[in-house]
Coordinates of C-alpha atoms in Angstrom, one line a residue:
X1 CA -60.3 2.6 -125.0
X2 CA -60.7 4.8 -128.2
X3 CA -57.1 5.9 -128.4
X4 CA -57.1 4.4 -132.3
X5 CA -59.9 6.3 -133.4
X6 CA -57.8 9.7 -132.3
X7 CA -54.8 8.5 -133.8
X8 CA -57.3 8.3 -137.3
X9 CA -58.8 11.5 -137.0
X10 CA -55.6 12.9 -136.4
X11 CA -53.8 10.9 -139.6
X12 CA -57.0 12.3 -141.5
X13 CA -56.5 15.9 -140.6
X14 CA -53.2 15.9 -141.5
X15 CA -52.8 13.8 -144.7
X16 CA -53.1 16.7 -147.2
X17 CA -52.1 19.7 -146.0
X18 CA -49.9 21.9 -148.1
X19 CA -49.2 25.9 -148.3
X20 CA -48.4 29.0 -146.4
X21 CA -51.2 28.2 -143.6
X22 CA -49.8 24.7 -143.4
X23 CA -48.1 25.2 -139.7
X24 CA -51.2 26.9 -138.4
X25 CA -53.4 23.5 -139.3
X26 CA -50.5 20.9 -137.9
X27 CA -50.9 22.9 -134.7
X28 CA -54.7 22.7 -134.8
X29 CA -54.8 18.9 -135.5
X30 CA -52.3 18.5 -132.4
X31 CA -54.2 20.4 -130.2
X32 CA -57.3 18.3 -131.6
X33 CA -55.5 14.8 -131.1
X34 CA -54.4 16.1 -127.8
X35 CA -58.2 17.0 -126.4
X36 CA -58.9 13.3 -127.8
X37 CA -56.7 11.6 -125.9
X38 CA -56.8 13.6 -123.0
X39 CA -60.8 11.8 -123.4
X40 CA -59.4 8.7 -123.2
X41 CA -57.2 9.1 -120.4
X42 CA -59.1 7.0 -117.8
X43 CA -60.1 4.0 -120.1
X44 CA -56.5 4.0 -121.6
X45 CA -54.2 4.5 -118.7
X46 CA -52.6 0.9 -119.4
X47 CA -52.8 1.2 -123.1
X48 CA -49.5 1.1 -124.9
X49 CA -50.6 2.7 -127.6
X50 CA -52.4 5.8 -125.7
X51 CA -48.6 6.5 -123.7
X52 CA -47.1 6.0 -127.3
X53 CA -49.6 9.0 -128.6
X54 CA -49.1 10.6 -125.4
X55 CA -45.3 11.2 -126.2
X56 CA -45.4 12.0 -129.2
X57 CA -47.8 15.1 -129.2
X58 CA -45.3 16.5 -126.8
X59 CA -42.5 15.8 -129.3
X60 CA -44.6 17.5 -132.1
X61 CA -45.3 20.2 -130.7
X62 CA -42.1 20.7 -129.5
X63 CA -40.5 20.4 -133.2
X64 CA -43.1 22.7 -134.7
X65 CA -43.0 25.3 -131.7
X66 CA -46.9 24.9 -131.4
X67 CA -48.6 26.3 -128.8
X68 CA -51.0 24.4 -125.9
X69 CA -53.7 27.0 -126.6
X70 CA -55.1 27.7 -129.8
X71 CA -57.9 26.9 -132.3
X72 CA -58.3 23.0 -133.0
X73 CA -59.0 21.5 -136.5
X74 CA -62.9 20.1 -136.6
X75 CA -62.7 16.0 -136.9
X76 CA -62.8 14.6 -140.2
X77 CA -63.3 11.5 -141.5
X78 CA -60.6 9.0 -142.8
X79 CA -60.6 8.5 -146.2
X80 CA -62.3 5.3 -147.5
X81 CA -60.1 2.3 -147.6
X82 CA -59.9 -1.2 -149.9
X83 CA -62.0 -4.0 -148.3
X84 CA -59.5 -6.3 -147.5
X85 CA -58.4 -3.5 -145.0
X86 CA -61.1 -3.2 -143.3
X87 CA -61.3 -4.1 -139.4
X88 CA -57.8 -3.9 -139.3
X89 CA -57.3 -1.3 -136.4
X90 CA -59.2 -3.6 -133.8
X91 CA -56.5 -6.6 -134.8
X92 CA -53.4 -4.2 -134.6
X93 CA -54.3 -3.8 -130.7
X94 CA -52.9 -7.0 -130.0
X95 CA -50.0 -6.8 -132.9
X96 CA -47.3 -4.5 -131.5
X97 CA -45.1 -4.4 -134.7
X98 CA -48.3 -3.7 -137.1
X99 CA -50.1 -1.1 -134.9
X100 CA -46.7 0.3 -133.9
X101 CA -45.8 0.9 -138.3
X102 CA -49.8 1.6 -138.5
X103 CA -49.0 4.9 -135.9
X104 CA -45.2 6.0 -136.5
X105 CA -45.2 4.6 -140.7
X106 CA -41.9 2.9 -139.6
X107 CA -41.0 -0.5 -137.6
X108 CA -40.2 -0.5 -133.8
X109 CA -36.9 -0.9 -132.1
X110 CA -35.7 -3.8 -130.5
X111 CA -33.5 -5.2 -127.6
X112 CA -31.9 -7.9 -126.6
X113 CA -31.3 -9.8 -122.5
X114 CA -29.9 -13.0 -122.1
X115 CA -28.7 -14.7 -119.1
X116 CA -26.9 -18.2 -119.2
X117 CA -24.6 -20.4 -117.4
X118 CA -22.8 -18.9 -114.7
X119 CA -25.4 -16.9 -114.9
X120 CA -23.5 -14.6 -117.3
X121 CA -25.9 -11.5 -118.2
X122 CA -26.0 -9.7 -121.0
X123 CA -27.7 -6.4 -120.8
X124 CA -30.3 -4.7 -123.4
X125 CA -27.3 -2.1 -123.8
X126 CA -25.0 -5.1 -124.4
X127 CA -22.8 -4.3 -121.5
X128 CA -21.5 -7.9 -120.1
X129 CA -21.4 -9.2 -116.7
X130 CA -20.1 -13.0 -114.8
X131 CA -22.7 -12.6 -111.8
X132 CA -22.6 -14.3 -108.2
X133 CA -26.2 -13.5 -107.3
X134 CA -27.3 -16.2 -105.2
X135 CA -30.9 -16.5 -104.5
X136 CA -33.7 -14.9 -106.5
X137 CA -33.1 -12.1 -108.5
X138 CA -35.1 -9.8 -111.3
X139 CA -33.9 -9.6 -114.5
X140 CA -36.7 -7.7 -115.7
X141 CA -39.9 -5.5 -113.8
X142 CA -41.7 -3.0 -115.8
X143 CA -45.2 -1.9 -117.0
X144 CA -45.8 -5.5 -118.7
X145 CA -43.1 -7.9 -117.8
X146 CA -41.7 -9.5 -114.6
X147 CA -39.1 -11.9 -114.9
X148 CA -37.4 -13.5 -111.7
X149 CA -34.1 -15.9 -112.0
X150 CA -33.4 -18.2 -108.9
X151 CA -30.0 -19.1 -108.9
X152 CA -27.9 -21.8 -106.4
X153 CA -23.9 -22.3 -106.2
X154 CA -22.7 -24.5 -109.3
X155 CA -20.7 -26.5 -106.7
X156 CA -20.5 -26.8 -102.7
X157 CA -18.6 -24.3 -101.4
X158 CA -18.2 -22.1 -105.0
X159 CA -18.7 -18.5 -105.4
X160 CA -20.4 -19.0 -109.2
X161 CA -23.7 -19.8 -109.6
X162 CA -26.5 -21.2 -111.8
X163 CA -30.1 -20.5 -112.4
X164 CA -32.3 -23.2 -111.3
X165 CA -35.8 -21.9 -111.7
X166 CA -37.3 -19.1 -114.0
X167 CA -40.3 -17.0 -113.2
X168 CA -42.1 -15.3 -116.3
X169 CA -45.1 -12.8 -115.3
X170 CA -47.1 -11.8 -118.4
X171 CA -49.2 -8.8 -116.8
X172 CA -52.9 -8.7 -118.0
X173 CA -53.8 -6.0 -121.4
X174 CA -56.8 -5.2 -120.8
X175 CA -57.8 -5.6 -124.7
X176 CA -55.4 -8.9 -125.3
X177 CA -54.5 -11.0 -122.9
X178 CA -54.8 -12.2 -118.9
X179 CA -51.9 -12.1 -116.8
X180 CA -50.3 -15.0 -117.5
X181 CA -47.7 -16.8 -115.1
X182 CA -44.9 -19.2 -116.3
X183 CA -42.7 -21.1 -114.5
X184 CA -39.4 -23.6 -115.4
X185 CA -37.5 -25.2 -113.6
X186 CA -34.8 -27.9 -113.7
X187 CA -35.4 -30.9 -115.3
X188 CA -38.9 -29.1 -115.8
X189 CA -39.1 -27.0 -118.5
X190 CA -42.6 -26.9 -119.8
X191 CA -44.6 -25.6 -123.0
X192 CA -47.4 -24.2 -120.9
X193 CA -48.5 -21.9 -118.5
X194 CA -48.8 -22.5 -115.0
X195 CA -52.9 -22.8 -115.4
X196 CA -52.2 -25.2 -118.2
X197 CA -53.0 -23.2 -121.1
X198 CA -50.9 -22.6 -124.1
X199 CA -52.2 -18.6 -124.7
X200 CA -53.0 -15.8 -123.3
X201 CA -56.6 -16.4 -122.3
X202 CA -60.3 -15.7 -123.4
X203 CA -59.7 -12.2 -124.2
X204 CA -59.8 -11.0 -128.0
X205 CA -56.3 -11.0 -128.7
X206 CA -55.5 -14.2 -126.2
X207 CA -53.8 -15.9 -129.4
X208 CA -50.9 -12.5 -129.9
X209 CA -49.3 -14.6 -126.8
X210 CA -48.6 -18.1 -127.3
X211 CA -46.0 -20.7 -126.0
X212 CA -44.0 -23.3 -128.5
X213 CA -41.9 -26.5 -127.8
X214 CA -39.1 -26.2 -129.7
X215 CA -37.5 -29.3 -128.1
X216 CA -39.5 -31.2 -125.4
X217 CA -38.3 -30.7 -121.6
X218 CA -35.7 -28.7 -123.0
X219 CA -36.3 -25.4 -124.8
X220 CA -39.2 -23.5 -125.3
X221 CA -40.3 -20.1 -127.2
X222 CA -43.3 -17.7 -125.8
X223 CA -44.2 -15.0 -128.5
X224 CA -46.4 -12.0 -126.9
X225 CA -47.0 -10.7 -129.7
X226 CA -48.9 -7.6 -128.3
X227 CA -46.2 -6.3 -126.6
X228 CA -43.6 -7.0 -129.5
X229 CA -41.6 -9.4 -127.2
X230 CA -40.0 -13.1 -127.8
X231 CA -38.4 -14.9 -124.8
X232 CA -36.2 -18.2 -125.4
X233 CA -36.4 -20.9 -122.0
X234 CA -33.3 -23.3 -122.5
X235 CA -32.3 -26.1 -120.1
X236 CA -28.5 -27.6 -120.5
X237 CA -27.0 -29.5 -118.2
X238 CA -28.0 -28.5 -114.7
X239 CA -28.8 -24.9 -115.5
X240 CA -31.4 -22.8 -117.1
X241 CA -30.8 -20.0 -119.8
X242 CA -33.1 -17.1 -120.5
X243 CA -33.0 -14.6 -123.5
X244 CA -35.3 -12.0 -124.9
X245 CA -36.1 -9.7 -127.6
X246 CA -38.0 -7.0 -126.6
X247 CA -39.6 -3.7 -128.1
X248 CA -37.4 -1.0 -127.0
X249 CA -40.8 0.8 -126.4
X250 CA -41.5 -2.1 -123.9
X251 CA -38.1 -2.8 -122.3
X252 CA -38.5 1.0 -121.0
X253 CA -41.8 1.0 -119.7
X254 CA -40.8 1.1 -116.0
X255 CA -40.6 3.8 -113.1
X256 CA -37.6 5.2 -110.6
X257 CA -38.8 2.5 -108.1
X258 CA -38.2 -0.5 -110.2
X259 CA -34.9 -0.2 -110.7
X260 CA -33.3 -3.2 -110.0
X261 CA -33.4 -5.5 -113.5
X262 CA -30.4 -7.0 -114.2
X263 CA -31.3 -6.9 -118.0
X264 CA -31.4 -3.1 -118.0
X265 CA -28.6 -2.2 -115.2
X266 CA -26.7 -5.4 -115.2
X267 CA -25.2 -7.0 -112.2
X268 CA -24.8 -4.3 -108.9
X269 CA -21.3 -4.1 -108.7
X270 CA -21.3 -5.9 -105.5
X271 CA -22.0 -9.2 -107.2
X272 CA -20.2 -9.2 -110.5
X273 CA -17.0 -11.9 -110.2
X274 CA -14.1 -11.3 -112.7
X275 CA -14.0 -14.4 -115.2
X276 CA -10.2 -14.4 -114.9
X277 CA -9.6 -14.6 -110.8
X278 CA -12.5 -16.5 -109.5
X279 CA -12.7 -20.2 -108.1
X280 CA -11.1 -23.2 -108.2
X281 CA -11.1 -25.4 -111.1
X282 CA -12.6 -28.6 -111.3
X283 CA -11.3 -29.3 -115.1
X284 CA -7.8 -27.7 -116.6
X285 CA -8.3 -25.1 -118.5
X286 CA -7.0 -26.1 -122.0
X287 CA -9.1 -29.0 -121.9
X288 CA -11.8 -26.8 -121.1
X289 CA -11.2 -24.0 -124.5
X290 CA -10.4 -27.3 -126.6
X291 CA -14.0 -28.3 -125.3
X292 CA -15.6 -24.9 -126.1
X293 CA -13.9 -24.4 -129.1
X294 CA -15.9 -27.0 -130.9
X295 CA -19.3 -24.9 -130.5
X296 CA -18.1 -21.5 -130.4
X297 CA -15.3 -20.7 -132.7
X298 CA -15.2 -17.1 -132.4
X299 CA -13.5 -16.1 -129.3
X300 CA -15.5 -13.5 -127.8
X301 CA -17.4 -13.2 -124.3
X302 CA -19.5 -16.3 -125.3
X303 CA -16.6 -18.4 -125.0
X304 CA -15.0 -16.8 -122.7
X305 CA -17.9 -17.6 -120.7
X306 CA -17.9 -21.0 -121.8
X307 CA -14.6 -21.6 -120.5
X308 CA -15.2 -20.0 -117.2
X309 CA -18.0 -22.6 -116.6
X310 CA -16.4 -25.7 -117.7
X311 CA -13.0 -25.0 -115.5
X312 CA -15.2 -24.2 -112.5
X313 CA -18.0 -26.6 -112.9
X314 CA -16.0 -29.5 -114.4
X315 CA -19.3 -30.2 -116.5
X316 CA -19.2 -30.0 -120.3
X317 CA -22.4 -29.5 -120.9
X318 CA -21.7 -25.7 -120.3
X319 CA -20.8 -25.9 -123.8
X320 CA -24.2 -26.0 -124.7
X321 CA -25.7 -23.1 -122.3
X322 CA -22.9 -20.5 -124.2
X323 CA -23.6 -22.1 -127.8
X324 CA -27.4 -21.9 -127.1
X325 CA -27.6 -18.1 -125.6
X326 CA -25.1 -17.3 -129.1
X327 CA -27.9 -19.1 -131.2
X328 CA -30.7 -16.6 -129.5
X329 CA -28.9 -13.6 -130.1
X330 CA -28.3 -14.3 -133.5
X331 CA -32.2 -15.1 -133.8
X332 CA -32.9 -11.5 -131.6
X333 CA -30.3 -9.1 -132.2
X334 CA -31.5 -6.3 -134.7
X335 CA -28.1 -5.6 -135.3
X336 CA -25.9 -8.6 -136.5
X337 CA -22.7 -6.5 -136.2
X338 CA -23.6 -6.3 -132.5
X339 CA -24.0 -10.9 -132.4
X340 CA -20.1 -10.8 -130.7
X341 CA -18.7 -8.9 -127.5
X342 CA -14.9 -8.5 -127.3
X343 CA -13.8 -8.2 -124.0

């Protein structure tokens, strides 16, 4: 895929334009980067970067009311650069945030997902939902992620439930990584794939996705660097908690037919239980928010949550699901202001 070397010529055709004709030339070098990539199109159909350039040429030309047809600027080469910046385009491939601030000369977006305890699911639009959802379920299903939750009544005969396994599906990047399959469980939360191996693979970039034990059996961290992305595993108690930060670039890369992720829709209304009228308690309540209170001072949806699980679990180690998923989001939220839901 040669998508970077259009992306150059057309930085190089348009790095010192100035005057009256300066509209005309724009144009040209769009039309120019547009026959490039248009090249590319069959060895870069699962390139992030060629649908990035893709997208914006329509936006440019848009914005400067250029027209499809038209003269096109001749390519030009980029201007010389210091040695220590040489070879640098091949490594960005597999470093979302660099190659992404390489291309648009600012840093990418970012979401956040989590989904703990009950399971309680926070959205990438921070929208918050108590879910029932027994059996397996996507949270997430697009271009380069698949991520299934498996969740089983808290207690015989209760409505809530808890997620009991975790399916991670790192999809192969043709230049980076090979698909990659993770899988926890309880009581079995491990710092490797399910082939054994700790990145993603013999491919160039195999290191931009890697897996670290934060606390053995218990919470792990898999960076995918090439796709901008960070996903936190957590096991408390007798549950399993998952949360991500994703490129917003990433976290939108999916079609009309994969619409069911409950990190980007939430919970279908069908399945969402009201934290306030649900099931019997197994613990009182004010023993429960005496409990919670301890981890999560702040009374928002976290401990909210919090208390819904203790009372209806009767297990205090619910504590730790809520404090843990309010630790991740204030690790992966870009926007701190956005760290507590009221509700």
């Amino acid at each position: 895929c040669k998508i970077l070397r259009c992306n150059s010529e057309y930085v190089a055709a348009t790095l010192n334009l100035r005057g009256p004709s300066r509209n005309a030339a724009f144009c040209s070098a769009l039309r120019s980067y547009s026959h490039c990539t248009r090249k590319t199109a069959r060895t870069c159909r699962g390139d992030l970067a060629y649908h990035s350039a893709i997208h914006g040429i329509e936006d440019l030309m848009i914005q400067n009311n250029c027209s499809k047809e038209g003269p096109v600027s001749p390519p030009r080469p980029r201007p010389p650069v210091p040695n220590h910046h040489r070879g640098l385009e091949p490594l960005d491939i597999c470093n979302y945030e660099k190659s992404f601030l390489y291309k648009h000369g600012q840093p990418p977006s970012y979401q956040h997902c989590a989904a703990f305890g009950d399971p309680h699911i926070r959205t990438f639009h921070d929208d918050f939902h108590t879910c029932r959802v027994e059996g397996s379920w996507p949270l997430l299903d697009n271009d380069y992620l698949f991520v299934q939750a498996t969740s089983w009544p808290v207690a015989k005969g209760s409505n809530a439930t808890v997620t009991s396994k975790l399916t991670i599906i790192f999809k192969t990047m043709k230049e980076c990584v090979d698909q990659k399959v993770y899988q926890a469980e309880i009581d079995n939360v491990p710092a490797a794939f399910e082939d054994g191996s700790v990145n993603g693979g013999e491919r160039p970039g195999g290191s931009s996705l890697a897996i670290r034990e934060h606390m053995p059996g218990r919470h792990v961290e898999i960076r995918a660097e090439y796709i901008g992305t960070t996903i936190a595993v957590r096991q408390a108690g007798r549950q399993l908690s998952f949360s991500i930060r994703a490129a917003e670039e990433v976290a939108r890369a999916f079609t009309e037919e994969q619409d069911l992720q409950l990190c980007v829709g939430g919970c279908p209304r069908s399945q969402r239980i009201s934290r306030s009228r649900c099931c019997p308690g197994r613990m009182a309540a004010e023993t429960a928010r005496a409990l919670c209170k301890e981890r999560l001072p702040v009374e928002d949806v976290y401990f909210q949550s919090c208390v819904f699980d203790v009372v209806t679990s009767g297990d205090a180690n619910f504590t730790m699901a809520a404090h843990g998923a309010l630790e991740d989001a204030r690790v992966f939220l870009p926007n701190a202001e956005k760290l507590h839901i009221f509700q």
